[in-house]
């Protein structure tokens, strides 16, 4: 069997009378994936060693040797000179064994008053906190890009849809602001989650605390945690924070997927509203004319992974009795996957957005095709005294006639329109144009260019003060 290259025996080997089965060793090991936590593991160990010296469990000299040893190990790992060993199971025991190998007996004192249970919980929280900060950065970048484009497109008229049928004219800037709002809420949710991630389990030890006079506030402060977990059993077994993060990540992916879907539809030949830059697309190996919207398609496609990660974690936790169980080792891969997927999707979107070409002519022409101002005509009749239901009926008939004539409502002569209601007068023309229709919706949250500009200004100041 593969033995620890460093010690030749397990760090927990004391009570065992035979060696671990080779397959079991591989089956139980996590080092292949949890080595990704090496930096946080060393960071947590440094804080723990400093605290042990602070309360007099280690001498200052012992602490210094441990810290130096950890520093060298970090350099070894980062320069790819560290040999990871499956027989040592996980990142924690690989680093600890190497420490003792490097600095001798004193290395064995590092684990005083600590367990891998609080150690791993600390590592994941530190890792996730950093990951959340990176994701927040990407979310902000997407939001800034959306506001920049919205600013440029406040007067760009396009059709707004319900049931993917042309509904009313809107502006493209307004549509982008709808995307912006989704991501604004996601940012707030992620910031909320960060507070619950940022709590220190360190000192909980295996499950019940320790007999040493540890100072948990001291390590929490060194590690930048906002609070100390109040119950040690909960501290080592709680993975709510990972589930909560994954739920927020799933929501972000759901939003990105909706945006991606619209970009895919808009960039099709039939719509032609936008063109995605060549450097974000690929071609077909057989059809020479093809330019495929791979980035949005992959964002849409990757959404399922993150939903899966969330369900994975929820299921992982549902049957576990308190406190730590080995099941918890299975928390890392879905969490890593959720972080990687949401980060890379946001990054791809942030990079691509500013390069999207907008086809104003196609958007405008499409808005003119779908009788998008029919509701404006009904509202006009209501202002002239007709009850809305009757107005709806009148306009429905006018639209049917326009379809027969093959023209837009705004292209019908006044006499033709008056056949449907004598309330219609020459002033109707202002109402039937696309420009008139959007300009009339100027209340807060409306699509009028003025309202869109006001919301953009408000959004910039929200972004600055978040
Ligand atoms: N590799 C383990 C994990 O990821 C570390 C904690 C092990 N604790 C234990 N009691 N076996 O959860």
XYZ file of C-alpha atoms and ligand atoms in Angstrom:
478
model
C 0.000 0.000 0.000
C 0.968 3.631 -0.497
C 2.384 4.851 2.767
C 2.910 8.398 3.852
C 6.173 9.333 2.201
C 6.882 11.696 5.027
C 6.069 9.758 8.197
C 5.512 6.210 7.046
C 2.427 6.046 9.243
C -0.939 7.744 9.707
C -1.128 10.810 11.905
C -4.060 9.080 13.623
C -2.503 5.588 13.485
C -2.130 5.056 17.262
C -5.163 2.833 17.909
C -4.998 0.889 14.639
C -3.468 -2.567 14.373
C -3.488 -2.951 10.576
C -2.789 -0.678 7.651
C -5.575 0.973 5.698
C -6.736 -0.862 2.599
C -5.318 0.848 -0.495
C -8.681 1.343 -2.121
C -10.182 2.663 1.124
C -7.322 5.095 1.355
C -8.159 6.468 -2.080
C -11.871 6.387 -1.425
C -11.583 8.393 1.785
C -8.923 10.855 0.641
C -9.858 14.393 -0.318
C -6.435 15.852 -0.974
C -6.927 15.785 -4.742
C -9.567 18.460 -4.450
C -9.140 20.045 -1.013
C -5.522 21.025 -1.677
C -7.160 23.996 -3.270
C -7.641 25.229 0.331
C -3.904 25.175 1.144
C -3.581 28.957 1.525
C -6.546 29.240 3.884
C -5.339 26.164 5.791
C -1.959 27.814 6.385
C -3.617 31.122 7.218
C -5.802 29.384 9.829
C -2.818 27.499 11.271
C -0.807 30.709 11.597
C -3.632 32.344 13.538
C -4.056 29.250 15.718
C -0.304 29.143 16.511
C -0.227 32.858 17.370
C -3.223 32.374 19.665
C -1.605 29.361 21.405
C 1.472 31.523 22.080
C -0.709 34.407 23.227
C -2.400 32.233 25.881
C 0.880 30.552 26.892
C 0.253 27.056 25.480
C 3.199 27.506 23.092
C 6.350 29.496 23.824
C 7.117 32.471 21.602
C 10.013 30.525 20.164
C 7.901 27.481 19.347
C 5.351 29.695 17.676
C 8.023 31.363 15.602
C 9.368 28.020 14.375
C 5.875 26.901 13.426
C 5.195 30.136 11.548
C 8.515 29.917 9.697
C 7.803 26.302 8.813
C 4.336 27.201 7.499
C 5.804 30.044 5.437
C 8.299 27.710 3.793
C 5.570 25.168 3.081
C 3.489 27.842 1.397
C 6.451 28.695 -0.832
C 6.962 25.005 -1.617
C 3.323 24.603 -2.617
C 3.279 27.762 -4.695
C 6.441 26.829 -6.548
C 5.096 23.330 -7.178
C 7.768 21.642 -5.051
C 5.359 20.143 -2.504
C 4.614 16.469 -2.868
C 0.988 15.784 -2.076
C 0.356 12.355 -0.640
C -2.978 10.534 -0.829
C -2.003 8.380 2.140
C -2.120 11.558 4.214
C -5.791 11.912 3.265
C -6.356 15.628 3.083
C -4.794 19.064 2.776
C -4.667 19.474 6.570
C -2.648 16.348 7.288
C -0.384 16.817 4.282
C 0.632 20.240 5.533
C 0.927 19.177 9.159
C 3.084 16.150 8.339
C 5.363 18.289 6.197
C 5.642 20.811 9.018
C 6.869 18.193 11.454
C 9.220 16.843 8.840
C 10.699 20.306 8.386
C 10.821 21.688 11.926
C 10.840 18.512 14.019
C 8.911 17.693 17.206
C 7.555 21.200 17.730
C 5.487 20.779 14.561
C 3.436 18.188 16.428
C 2.282 20.858 18.884
C 0.379 22.886 16.276
C -2.728 20.711 16.521
C -3.118 21.375 20.280
C -6.666 22.490 21.102
C -7.797 22.020 17.507
C -9.415 19.324 15.385
C -9.629 18.900 11.644
C -13.332 19.487 12.151
C -12.977 23.145 13.134
C -9.942 23.465 10.896
C -11.774 22.466 7.714
C -14.815 24.580 8.595
C -12.486 27.558 9.061
C -10.692 26.899 5.782
C -13.882 26.712 3.724
C -15.304 29.845 5.271
C -12.102 31.775 4.550
C -12.005 30.422 1.013
C -15.657 31.196 0.352
C -15.324 34.705 1.784
C -12.548 35.450 -0.723
C -14.536 33.875 -3.526
C -17.587 35.961 -2.662
C -15.460 39.106 -2.855
C -14.271 38.151 -6.333
C -17.802 37.377 -7.466
C -19.042 40.673 -6.057
C -16.351 42.407 -8.123
C -17.586 40.686 -11.299
C -21.222 41.429 -10.508
C -20.380 45.111 -10.116
C -18.471 45.067 -13.401
C -21.479 43.606 -15.241
C -23.773 46.177 -13.615
C -21.478 49.049 -14.580
C -21.337 47.801 -18.156
C -25.119 47.542 -18.278
C -25.490 51.118 -17.057
C -22.922 52.366 -19.571
C -24.731 50.728 -22.471
C -28.138 51.782 -21.151
C -26.880 55.383 -21.064
C -25.939 55.129 -24.741
C -29.251 53.488 -25.721
C -31.853 55.562 -23.876
C -33.475 56.627 -27.178
C -33.176 53.305 -28.999
C -36.663 52.020 -29.701
C -37.323 48.291 -29.792
C -40.341 46.089 -29.197
C -41.064 44.935 -25.668
C -42.497 41.418 -25.487
C -44.938 39.377 -23.480
C -45.325 35.714 -24.487
C -42.491 36.585 -26.913
C -45.125 38.435 -28.969
C -44.637 42.128 -29.621
C -46.405 43.974 -26.814
C -45.440 47.654 -26.568
C -42.560 49.769 -27.748
C -39.798 50.209 -25.197
C -36.254 51.496 -25.328
C -33.205 49.244 -25.358
C -31.752 51.209 -22.446
C -34.858 50.333 -20.483
C -34.527 46.635 -21.274
C -30.928 46.666 -20.040
C -32.081 48.334 -16.833
C -34.393 45.377 -16.228
C -31.310 43.134 -16.337
C -29.529 45.575 -14.073
C -32.238 45.295 -11.394
C -31.919 41.496 -11.274
C -28.194 41.742 -10.636
C -28.619 44.574 -8.141
C -30.758 42.275 -5.982
C -28.264 39.428 -6.437
C -25.462 41.671 -5.214
C -27.444 42.534 -2.097
C -28.201 38.857 -1.459
C -24.541 37.936 -1.797
C -23.466 40.680 0.599
C -25.999 39.402 3.148
C -24.680 35.870 2.760
C -21.115 37.083 3.288
C -21.984 38.106 6.862
C -23.142 34.579 7.679
C -20.091 33.037 6.007
C -17.776 35.307 7.935
C -18.107 33.624 11.340
C -15.248 31.778 13.053
C -15.612 28.062 13.886
C -11.976 27.908 15.051
C -11.673 26.682 18.640
C -14.751 24.481 18.381
C -12.231 21.637 18.077
C -13.851 18.231 17.430
C -17.324 19.186 18.693
C -17.301 20.258 22.335
C -14.498 22.783 22.602
C -11.172 22.122 24.266
C -9.608 21.947 27.719
C -6.929 24.501 26.751
C -7.405 28.166 27.689
C -7.932 29.248 24.066
C -8.932 32.746 23.010
C -11.395 32.404 20.161
C -11.907 36.142 19.737
C -8.174 36.463 19.172
C -8.081 34.038 16.229
C -11.341 35.446 14.855
C -9.808 38.907 14.826
C -6.575 37.710 13.196
C -8.575 36.000 10.468
C -10.906 38.927 9.863
C -14.056 37.090 11.027
C -16.946 39.290 12.177
C -18.124 36.908 14.890
C -17.293 33.700 16.742
C -19.614 30.692 16.339
C -21.542 30.333 19.599
C -21.942 26.549 19.755
C -19.108 24.174 18.936
C -21.281 21.320 17.695
C -23.039 23.697 15.340
C -19.738 25.303 14.338
C -18.225 22.044 13.046
C -21.337 20.678 11.419
C -23.046 23.737 9.953
C -22.854 24.034 6.192
C -25.799 26.440 5.852
C -23.378 29.087 4.716
C -22.331 26.953 1.730
C -25.939 26.126 0.882
C -26.953 29.752 1.163
C -24.118 30.790 -1.118
C -25.114 28.123 -3.644
C -28.711 29.307 -3.554
C -27.581 32.847 -4.337
C -25.257 31.479 -7.033
C -28.176 29.503 -8.521
C -30.268 32.670 -8.608
C -27.455 34.584 -10.320
C -27.127 31.818 -12.930
C -30.883 31.827 -13.491
C -30.683 35.563 -14.222
C -27.612 35.203 -16.441
C -29.360 32.401 -18.286
C -32.377 34.595 -19.020
C -30.095 37.334 -20.328
C -28.179 34.764 -22.369
C -31.417 33.434 -23.847
C -32.414 36.940 -24.979
C -29.005 37.546 -26.507
C -29.259 34.269 -28.403
C -32.689 35.167 -29.742
C -31.697 38.745 -30.591
C -28.579 37.681 -32.464
C -30.476 35.216 -34.675
C -30.931 36.165 -38.326
C -34.688 36.384 -37.832
C -34.376 39.027 -35.123
C -31.047 40.635 -36.006
C -31.318 43.088 -33.086
C -27.717 42.629 -31.997
C -24.489 41.146 -33.300
C -22.102 39.462 -30.938
C -18.439 40.251 -31.529
C -16.587 37.562 -33.536
C -14.089 36.983 -30.752
C -16.894 35.711 -28.520
C -18.376 33.349 -31.118
C -17.307 30.224 -32.951
C -18.074 28.772 -36.363
C -19.392 25.464 -37.570
C -17.113 22.734 -38.890
C -19.552 21.976 -41.701
C -21.668 25.093 -42.386
C -19.350 27.896 -43.511
C -21.896 30.673 -42.957
C -22.434 29.959 -39.248
C -21.483 32.210 -36.370
C -22.675 30.665 -33.126
C -23.374 32.545 -29.874
C -21.324 30.139 -27.752
C -20.775 32.373 -24.739
C -24.450 32.986 -23.992
C -25.268 29.373 -24.824
C -22.654 28.115 -22.385
C -23.854 30.487 -19.676
C -27.378 29.161 -20.198
C -26.085 25.591 -20.271
C -23.920 25.908 -17.177
C -26.856 27.084 -15.078
C -27.879 23.471 -14.472
C -24.545 22.703 -12.825
C -25.112 25.303 -10.145
C -28.700 24.170 -9.531
C -27.191 20.690 -9.167
C -24.564 21.959 -6.718
C -27.306 23.477 -4.573
C -29.387 20.291 -4.531
C -26.221 18.291 -3.869
C -25.421 20.324 -0.745
C -28.980 20.349 0.545
C -29.154 16.577 0.180
C -25.707 16.156 1.727
C -26.891 17.819 4.916
C -30.427 16.568 5.313
C -29.744 13.311 7.134
C -26.728 14.157 9.224
C -26.919 13.757 12.985
C -24.835 16.222 14.971
C -21.979 16.884 14.904
C -19.301 16.271 12.211
C -19.658 13.334 9.830
C -17.367 12.349 7.022
C -20.217 13.187 4.638
C -19.131 16.782 5.093
C -16.012 16.145 3.064
C -18.377 16.017 0.088
C -19.225 19.706 0.505
C -16.147 20.943 -1.302
C -16.566 19.831 -4.889
C -20.073 21.260 -5.363
C -19.075 24.454 -3.607
C -15.952 24.844 -5.751
C -18.002 24.123 -8.853
C -20.647 26.704 -7.956
C -17.973 29.346 -7.339
C -16.068 28.516 -10.541
C -19.174 28.432 -12.699
C -20.718 31.654 -11.468
C -17.367 33.508 -11.553
C -16.482 32.456 -15.070
C -19.989 33.108 -16.389
C -20.031 36.619 -14.913
C -16.597 37.304 -16.271
C -17.539 36.156 -19.770
C -20.654 38.333 -19.699
C -18.799 41.379 -18.348
C -16.163 41.049 -21.077
C -18.681 40.551 -23.873
C -21.312 43.183 -23.065
C -19.402 46.319 -24.138
C -18.566 44.727 -27.487
C -22.154 43.918 -28.498
C -23.251 45.751 -31.653
C -26.769 47.103 -31.607
C -28.782 47.201 -34.827
C -31.030 50.214 -34.215
C -32.745 49.947 -37.587
C -33.841 46.339 -37.037
C -35.109 47.063 -33.552
C -37.127 50.035 -34.768
C -38.556 48.218 -37.787
C -39.572 45.297 -35.615
C -41.365 47.560 -33.131
C -43.353 49.014 -36.040
C -44.449 45.621 -37.254
C -46.385 44.342 -34.294
C -49.087 47.022 -33.684
C -47.139 47.866 -30.588
C -49.014 51.155 -30.115
C -52.480 49.575 -29.994
C -52.681 50.096 -26.221
C -51.745 53.752 -26.736
C -54.747 54.127 -29.050
C -57.008 52.499 -26.456
C -55.651 54.827 -23.739
C -56.294 57.773 -26.107
C -59.947 56.751 -26.455
C -60.242 56.417 -22.674
C -58.939 59.977 -22.302
C -61.716 61.011 -24.752
C -64.311 59.428 -22.457
C -64.713 55.833 -23.654
C -64.609 53.094 -20.955
C -61.424 51.019 -21.319
C -63.189 47.740 -22.250
C -65.007 49.462 -25.128
C -61.801 51.155 -26.228
C -60.077 47.756 -26.234
C -62.795 46.390 -28.547
C -62.617 49.368 -30.920
C -58.847 49.136 -31.245
C -58.987 45.374 -31.741
C -61.198 45.979 -34.779
C -58.911 48.699 -36.080
C -55.940 46.351 -35.782
C -57.817 43.677 -37.703
C -58.439 46.198 -40.491
C -54.783 47.286 -40.463
C -53.718 43.647 -40.844
C -56.048 43.371 -43.887
C -54.568 46.529 -45.355
C -51.065 45.349 -44.554
C -50.102 48.530 -42.769
C -49.358 49.889 -39.310
C -51.979 51.803 -37.271
C -49.953 54.972 -37.741
C -50.104 54.487 -41.536
C -53.932 54.300 -41.714
C -55.698 57.515 -42.795
C -57.656 59.401 -40.265
C -60.931 58.674 -42.137
C -60.237 54.968 -42.027
C -59.537 55.128 -38.286
C -62.641 57.230 -37.604
C -64.771 54.389 -38.961
C -64.034 52.653 -35.690
C -64.712 55.607 -33.395
C -65.715 59.187 -33.996
C -63.705 60.126 -30.911
C -60.547 59.725 -33.001
C -59.182 63.051 -34.216
C -56.078 64.409 -35.865
C -54.259 64.555 -32.502
C -54.195 60.715 -32.553
C -51.085 60.692 -34.717
C -48.802 61.762 -31.851
C -50.087 58.798 -29.871
C -49.589 56.213 -32.607
C -45.912 56.828 -33.241
C -43.363 54.698 -31.435
C -41.605 57.817 -30.123
C -44.886 59.197 -28.765
C -45.704 55.882 -27.147
C -42.462 55.537 -25.198
C -42.249 59.233 -24.328
C -45.698 59.051 -22.717
C -44.572 56.513 -20.090
C -42.563 58.930 -18.037
C -43.480 57.950 -14.480
C -40.947 56.278 -12.151
C -40.185 52.854 -13.612
C -41.545 53.743 -17.060
C -39.805 53.313 -20.403
C -39.649 57.000 -21.466
C -36.076 58.116 -22.194
C -36.429 60.739 -19.440
C -37.453 58.119 -16.865
C -34.667 55.817 -18.016
C -32.081 58.608 -17.653
C -33.352 59.372 -14.157
C -33.123 55.726 -13.126
C -29.598 55.466 -14.553
C -28.487 58.456 -12.462
C -30.081 56.937 -9.369
C -28.477 53.556 -10.100
C -24.983 55.060 -10.421
C -25.337 56.701 -7.060
C -26.644 53.448 -5.507
C -23.620 51.647 -6.918
C -21.276 54.192 -5.396
C -22.904 53.957 -1.974
C -23.359 50.196 -1.731
N -11.056 16.045 4.997
C -12.025 16.258 6.026
C -13.202 17.068 5.440
O -13.031 17.595 4.397
C -11.435 16.990 7.165
C -12.111 16.746 8.478
C -11.899 15.341 8.900
N -12.448 15.107 10.183
C -12.692 13.884 10.649
N -13.222 13.765 11.823
N -12.444 12.809 9.920
O -14.247 17.172 6.014
